[in-house]
Short mmCIF file of C-alpha atoms in Angstrom, two decimals:
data_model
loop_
_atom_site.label_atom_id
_atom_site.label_comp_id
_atom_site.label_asym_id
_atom_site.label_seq_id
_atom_site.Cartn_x
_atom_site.Cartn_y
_atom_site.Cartn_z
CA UNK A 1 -7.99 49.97 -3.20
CA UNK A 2 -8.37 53.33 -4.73
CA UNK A 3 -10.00 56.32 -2.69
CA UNK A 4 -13.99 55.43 -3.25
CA UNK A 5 -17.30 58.29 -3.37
CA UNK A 6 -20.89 57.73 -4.26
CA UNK A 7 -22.78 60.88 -3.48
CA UNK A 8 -26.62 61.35 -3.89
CA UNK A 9 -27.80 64.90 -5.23
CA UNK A 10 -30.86 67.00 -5.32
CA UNK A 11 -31.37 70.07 -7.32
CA UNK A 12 -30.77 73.08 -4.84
CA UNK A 13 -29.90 76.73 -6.23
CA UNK A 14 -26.29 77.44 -6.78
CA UNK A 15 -24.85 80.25 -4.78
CA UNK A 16 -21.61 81.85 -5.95
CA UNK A 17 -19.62 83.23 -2.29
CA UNK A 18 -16.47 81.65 -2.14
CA UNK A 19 -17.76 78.93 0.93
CA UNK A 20 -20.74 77.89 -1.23
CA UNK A 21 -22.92 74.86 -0.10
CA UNK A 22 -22.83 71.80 -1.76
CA UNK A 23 -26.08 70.47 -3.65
CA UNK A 24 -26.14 67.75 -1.52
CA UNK A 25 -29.07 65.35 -0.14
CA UNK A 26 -29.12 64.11 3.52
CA UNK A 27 -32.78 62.96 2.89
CA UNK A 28 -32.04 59.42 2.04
CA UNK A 29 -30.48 57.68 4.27
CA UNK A 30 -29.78 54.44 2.72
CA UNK A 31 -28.69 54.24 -0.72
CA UNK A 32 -26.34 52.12 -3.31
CA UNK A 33 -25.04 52.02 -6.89
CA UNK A 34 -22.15 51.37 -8.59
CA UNK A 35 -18.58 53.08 -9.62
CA UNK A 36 -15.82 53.14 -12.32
CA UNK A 37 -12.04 54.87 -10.72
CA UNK A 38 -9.37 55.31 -12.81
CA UNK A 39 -5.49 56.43 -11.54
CA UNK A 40 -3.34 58.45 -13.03
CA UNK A 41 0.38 58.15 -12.21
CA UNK A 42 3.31 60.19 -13.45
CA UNK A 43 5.56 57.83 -15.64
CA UNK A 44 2.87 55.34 -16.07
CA UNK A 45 0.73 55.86 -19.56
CA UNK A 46 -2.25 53.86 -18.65
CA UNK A 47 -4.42 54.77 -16.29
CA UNK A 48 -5.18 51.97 -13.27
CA UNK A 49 -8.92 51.07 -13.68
CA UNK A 50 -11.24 49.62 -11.68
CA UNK A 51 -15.43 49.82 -11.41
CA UNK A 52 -17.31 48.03 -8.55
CA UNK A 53 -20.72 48.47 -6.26
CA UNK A 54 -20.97 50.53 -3.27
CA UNK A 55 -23.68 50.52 -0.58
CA UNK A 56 -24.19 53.60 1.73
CA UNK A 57 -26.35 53.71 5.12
CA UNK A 58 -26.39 57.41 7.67
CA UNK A 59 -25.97 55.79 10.60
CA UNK A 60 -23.99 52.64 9.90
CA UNK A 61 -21.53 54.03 6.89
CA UNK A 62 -20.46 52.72 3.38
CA UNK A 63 -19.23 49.44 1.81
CA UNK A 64 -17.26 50.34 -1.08
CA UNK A 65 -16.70 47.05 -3.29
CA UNK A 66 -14.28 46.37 -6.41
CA UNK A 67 -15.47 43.83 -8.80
CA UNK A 68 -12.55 44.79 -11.26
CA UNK A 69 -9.71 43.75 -12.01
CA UNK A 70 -9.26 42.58 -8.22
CA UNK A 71 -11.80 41.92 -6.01
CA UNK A 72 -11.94 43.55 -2.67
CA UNK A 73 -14.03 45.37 -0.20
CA UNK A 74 -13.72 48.67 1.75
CA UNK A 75 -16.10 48.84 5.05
CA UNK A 76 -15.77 51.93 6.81
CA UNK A 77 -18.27 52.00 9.79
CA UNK A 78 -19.97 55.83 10.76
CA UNK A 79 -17.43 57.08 13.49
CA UNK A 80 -15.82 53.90 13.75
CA UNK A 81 -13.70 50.73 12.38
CA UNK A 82 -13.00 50.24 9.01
CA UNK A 83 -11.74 46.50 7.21
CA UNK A 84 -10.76 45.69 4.10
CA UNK A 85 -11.70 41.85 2.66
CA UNK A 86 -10.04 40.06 0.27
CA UNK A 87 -10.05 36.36 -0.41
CA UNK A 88 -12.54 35.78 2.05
CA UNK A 89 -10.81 37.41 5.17
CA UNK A 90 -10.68 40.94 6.78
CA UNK A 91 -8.45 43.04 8.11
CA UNK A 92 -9.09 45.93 10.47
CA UNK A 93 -8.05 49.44 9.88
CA UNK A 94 -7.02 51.03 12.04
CA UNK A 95 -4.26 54.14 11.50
CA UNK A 96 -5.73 58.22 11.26
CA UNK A 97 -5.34 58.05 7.20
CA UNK A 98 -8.11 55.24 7.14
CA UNK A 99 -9.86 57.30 9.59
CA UNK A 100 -9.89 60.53 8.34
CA UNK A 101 -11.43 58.73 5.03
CA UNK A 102 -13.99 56.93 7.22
CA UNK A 103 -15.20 60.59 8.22
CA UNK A 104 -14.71 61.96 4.74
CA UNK A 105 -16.59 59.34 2.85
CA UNK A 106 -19.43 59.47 5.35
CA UNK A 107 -19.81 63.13 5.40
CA UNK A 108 -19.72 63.41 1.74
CA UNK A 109 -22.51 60.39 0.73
CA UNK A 110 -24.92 61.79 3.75
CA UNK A 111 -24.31 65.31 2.82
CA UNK A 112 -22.91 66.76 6.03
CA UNK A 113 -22.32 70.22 4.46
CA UNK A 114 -21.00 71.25 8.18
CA UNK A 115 -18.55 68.59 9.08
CA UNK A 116 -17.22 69.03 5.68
CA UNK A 117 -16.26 73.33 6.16
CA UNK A 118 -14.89 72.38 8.91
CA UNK A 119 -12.34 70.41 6.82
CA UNK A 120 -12.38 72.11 3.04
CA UNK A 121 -13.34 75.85 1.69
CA UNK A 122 -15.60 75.00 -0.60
CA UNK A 123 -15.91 77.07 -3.71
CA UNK A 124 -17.93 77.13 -6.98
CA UNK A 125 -15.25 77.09 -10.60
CA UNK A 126 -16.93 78.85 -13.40
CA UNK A 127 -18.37 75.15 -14.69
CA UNK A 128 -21.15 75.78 -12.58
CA UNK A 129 -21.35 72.25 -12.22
CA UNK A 130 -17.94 71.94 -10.35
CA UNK A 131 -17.06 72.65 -6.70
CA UNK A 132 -13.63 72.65 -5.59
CA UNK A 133 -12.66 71.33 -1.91
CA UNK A 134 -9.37 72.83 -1.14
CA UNK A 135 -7.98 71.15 2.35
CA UNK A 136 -7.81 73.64 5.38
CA UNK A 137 -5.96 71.56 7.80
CA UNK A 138 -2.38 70.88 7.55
CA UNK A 139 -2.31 67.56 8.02
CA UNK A 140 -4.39 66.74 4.60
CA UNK A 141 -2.37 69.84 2.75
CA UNK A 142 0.87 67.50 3.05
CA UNK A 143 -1.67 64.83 1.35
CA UNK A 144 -4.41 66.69 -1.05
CA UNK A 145 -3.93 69.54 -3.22
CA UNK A 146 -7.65 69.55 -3.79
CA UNK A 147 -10.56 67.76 -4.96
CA UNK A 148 -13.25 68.51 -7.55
CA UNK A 149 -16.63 67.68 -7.00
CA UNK A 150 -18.90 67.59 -10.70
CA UNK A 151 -22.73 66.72 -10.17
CA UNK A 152 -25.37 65.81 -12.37
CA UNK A 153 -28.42 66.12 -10.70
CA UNK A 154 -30.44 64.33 -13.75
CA UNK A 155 -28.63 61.57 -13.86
CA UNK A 156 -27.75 61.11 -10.34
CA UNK A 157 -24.03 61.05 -10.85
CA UNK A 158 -21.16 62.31 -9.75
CA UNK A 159 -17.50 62.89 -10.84
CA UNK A 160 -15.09 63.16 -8.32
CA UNK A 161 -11.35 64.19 -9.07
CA UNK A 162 -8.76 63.92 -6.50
CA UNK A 163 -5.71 65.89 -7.32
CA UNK A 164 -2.76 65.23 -4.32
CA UNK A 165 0.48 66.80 -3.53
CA UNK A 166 2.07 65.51 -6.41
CA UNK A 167 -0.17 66.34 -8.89
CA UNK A 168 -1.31 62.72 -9.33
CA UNK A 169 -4.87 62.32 -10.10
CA UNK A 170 -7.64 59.68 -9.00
CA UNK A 171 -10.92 60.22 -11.14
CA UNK A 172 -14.04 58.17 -9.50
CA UNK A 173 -17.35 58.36 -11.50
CA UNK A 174 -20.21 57.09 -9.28
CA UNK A 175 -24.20 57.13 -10.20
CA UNK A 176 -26.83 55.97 -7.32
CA UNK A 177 -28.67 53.27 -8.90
CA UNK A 178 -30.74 52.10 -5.99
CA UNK A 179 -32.82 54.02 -2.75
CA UNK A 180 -33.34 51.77 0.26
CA UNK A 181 -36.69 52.76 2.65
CA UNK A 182 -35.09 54.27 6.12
CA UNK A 183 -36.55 51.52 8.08
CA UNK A 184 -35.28 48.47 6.17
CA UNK A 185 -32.67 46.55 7.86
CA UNK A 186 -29.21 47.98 6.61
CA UNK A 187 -27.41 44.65 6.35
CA UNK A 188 -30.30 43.03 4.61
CA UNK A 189 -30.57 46.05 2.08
CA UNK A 190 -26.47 46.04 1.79
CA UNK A 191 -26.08 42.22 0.77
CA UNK A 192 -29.38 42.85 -1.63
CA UNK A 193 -26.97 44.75 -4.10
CA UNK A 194 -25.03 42.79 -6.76
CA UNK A 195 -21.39 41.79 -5.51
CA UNK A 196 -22.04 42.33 -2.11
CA UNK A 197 -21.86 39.43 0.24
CA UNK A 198 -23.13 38.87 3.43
CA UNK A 199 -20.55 38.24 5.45
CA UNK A 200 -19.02 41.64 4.13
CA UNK A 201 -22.24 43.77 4.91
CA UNK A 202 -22.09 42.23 8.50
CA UNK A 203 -18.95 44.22 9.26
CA UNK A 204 -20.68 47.33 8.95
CA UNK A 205 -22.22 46.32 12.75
CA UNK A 206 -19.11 44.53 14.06
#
């Protein structure tokens, strides 16, 4: 299971300080779409690929699911547990490393611009289309070297390049494909999106 994003984006005006705000929309709060990730290891020559769906909801957090070439889910509740399923079981999560990416992924996909300073400087690279998260806390500078951030605001996507310690680098492409309506059920609107079962959208309340 390979780190997962899905980000929606609005057009805001760029700002060029070196702590720049992201262009990021916290006005939907329930949202899905689907994902392609691709690994890049030293000594290996082909990159490890996989694409999937992901479902995202403010208040009850993200189900990030791989269709390809295995298939397995990521649940990572807001502020809470996370499991992973596979063959029709799930396992909870429970060290700081799955934590810490509970609270990233959450912050990123509902656009918490403050919870994320408080972990990255954020700064705009001469693409102006690029943003640069460099870690601020020792604990993820052991891990993460940095991570790029490329939005599209036409096409609703985002790149997202994770670049750790050892220069290895995880590239996740991610466009929203779907909005939910705030007050629809978020389990109902979860297993609604293709690949998603029930029983897997239910762990976002467990």
């Amino acid at each position: 299971m390979l780190l997962p994003i899905g980000l929606p984006v609005q057009a805001n005006s760029i700002e060029t300080s070196q702590d720049v705000p992201l262009p990021l929309s916290n006005q939907t709060c329930s949202f899905a779409g689907h994902f392609s990730q691709q690994r890049l290891l030293s000594g290996i020559p082909t990159p490890l690929e996989s694409a999937g769906y992901f479902y995202f909801h403010c208040e009850h957090g993200v189900v990030w699911s791989t269709a390809a070439p295995i298939a397995e889910a990521l649940v990572l509740q807001k502020g809470g547990a996370g499991y992973i399923v596979k063959d029709n079981t799930f396992q909870k999560l429970s060290s700081r490393q799955h934590k810490f990416l509970g609270d990233l992924l959450n912050s990123l996909m509902a656009g918490e611009q403050d919870e994320l300073s408080k972990r990255f400087t954020i700064a705009l690279l001469p693409d102006a289309s690029v943003y640069r998260l460099t870690p601020k806390q020792r604990s993820l500078q052991r891990g993460i070297s940095h991570i790029d951030l490329k939005l599209n605001v036409e096409l609703a996507t985002v790149q997202l390049t994770i670049v750790d310690r050892n220069q290895q680098h995880t590239i996740i492409e991610s466009t929203q494909d779907t909005q939910f309506n705030n007050d629809q059920e978020p389990v109902e609107a979860c297993a609604s999106v293709e690949s998603l079962r029930l029983a897997i959208c239910q762990l976002l309340d467990k």
